[in-house]
Amino acid sequence: MELCTILQPECTTCATPGSKKKVLELISNLVAAQYPPLSSQEVFESLLAREKMGSTGIGNGIAIPHGRLTTIDHPIAIFIKCEEAIAFDAIDKQPVDLLFALLVPADQCQQHLGTLSSMAQKLSDKQILKQLRKTHDATELYQVITE
C-alpha cells in the first residue's frame, strides 16, 4: 500500500509534545480533526491499550504507535517529528523524535502488518532519517516521508 494513500498532509506535523502521553493525545486530536466521526478519546484509548502491551518505541529515536478501531473501514496514518525528543520507553532506552502512528480497522489487522513492517524498514534507512530530522516544517516532512 502506498503511504500517500493512508497519510494525508494534514496528518503530518512538527510539534513539541513534551511526553509520551502528550504525543499520543496529539495523534488522537489530529485524527479526530481530520476524521470527524472519530473521537479523540476513542483513538487515544486504542493507542494506549497497545502501549500497555509493550512500548512501540523501536529504537534509534523512532516509535510506531498503532491501534485498532472498530469504527473505521480504512487505515489512517499520522507522522510526527518532535522538535525535542521525548522519553518513550523505547527498546534502546533512547528518547523518540520521529513517530509514525497507524490506526487500522479492527477486522483487517493482518493486512496492515505489512504497512507497519515497510514503515519500520523505511525508517531504518539512515539517509531517510537524516533527511527527516533536517526538515523544518510539516510540508517538507510529508514530502520526505512519502517519497
mmCIF file of N, CA, C and O in Angstrom, residues 20 34 37 99 107 120 132-133 145:
data_model
loop_
_atom_site.group_PDB
_atom_site.id
_atom_site.type_symbol
_atom_site.label_atom_id
_atom_site.label_comp_id
_atom_site.label_asym_id
_atom_site.label_seq_id
_atom_site.Cartn_x
_atom_site.Cartn_y
_atom_site.Cartn_z
ATOM 1 N N LYS A 20 5.272 11.212 26.385
ATOM 2 C CA LYS A 20 4.634 10.126 25.637
ATOM 3 C C LYS A 20 3.114 10.306 25.632
ATOM 4 O O LYS A 20 2.474 10.196 24.584
ATOM 5 N N GLN A 34 -9.304 15.379 11.515
ATOM 6 C CA GLN A 34 -9.366 15.041 10.091
ATOM 7 C C GLN A 34 -10.481 14.049 9.763
ATOM 8 O O GLN A 34 -10.929 13.974 8.624
ATOM 9 N N PRO A 37 -16.006 11.621 12.389
ATOM 10 C CA PRO A 37 -16.785 10.597 13.098
ATOM 11 C C PRO A 37 -16.023 9.983 14.276
ATOM 12 O O PRO A 37 -16.626 9.440 15.187
ATOM 13 N N LEU A 99 7.697 9.780 14.982
ATOM 14 C CA LEU A 99 6.614 8.833 15.263
ATOM 15 C C LEU A 99 5.744 8.638 14.034
ATOM 16 O O LEU A 99 5.270 9.612 13.439
ATOM 17 N N ASP A 107 -10.992 -5.433 12.058
ATOM 18 C CA ASP A 107 -11.114 -6.712 11.359
ATOM 19 C C ASP A 107 -10.096 -6.885 10.231
ATOM 20 O O ASP A 107 -10.144 -7.870 9.498
ATOM 21 N N ALA A 120 8.739 0.548 9.199
ATOM 22 C CA ALA A 120 9.897 0.303 10.057
ATOM 23 C C ALA A 120 11.159 0.166 9.211
ATOM 24 O O ALA A 120 12.219 0.695 9.564
ATOM 25 N N LEU A 132 14.668 13.426 7.277
ATOM 26 C CA LEU A 132 13.520 13.723 8.124
ATOM 27 C C LEU A 132 13.904 14.648 9.266
ATOM 28 O O LEU A 132 13.179 15.597 9.588
ATOM 29 N N ARG A 133 15.034 14.387 9.875
ATOM 30 C CA ARG A 133 15.459 15.186 11.023
ATOM 31 C C ARG A 133 15.924 16.585 10.625
ATOM 32 O O ARG A 133 15.967 17.469 11.463
ATOM 33 N N ILE A 145 8.841 11.860 3.783
ATOM 34 C CA ILE A 145 8.334 10.554 4.216
ATOM 35 C C ILE A 145 7.557 9.832 3.113
ATOM 36 O O ILE A 145 7.517 8.613 3.071
#
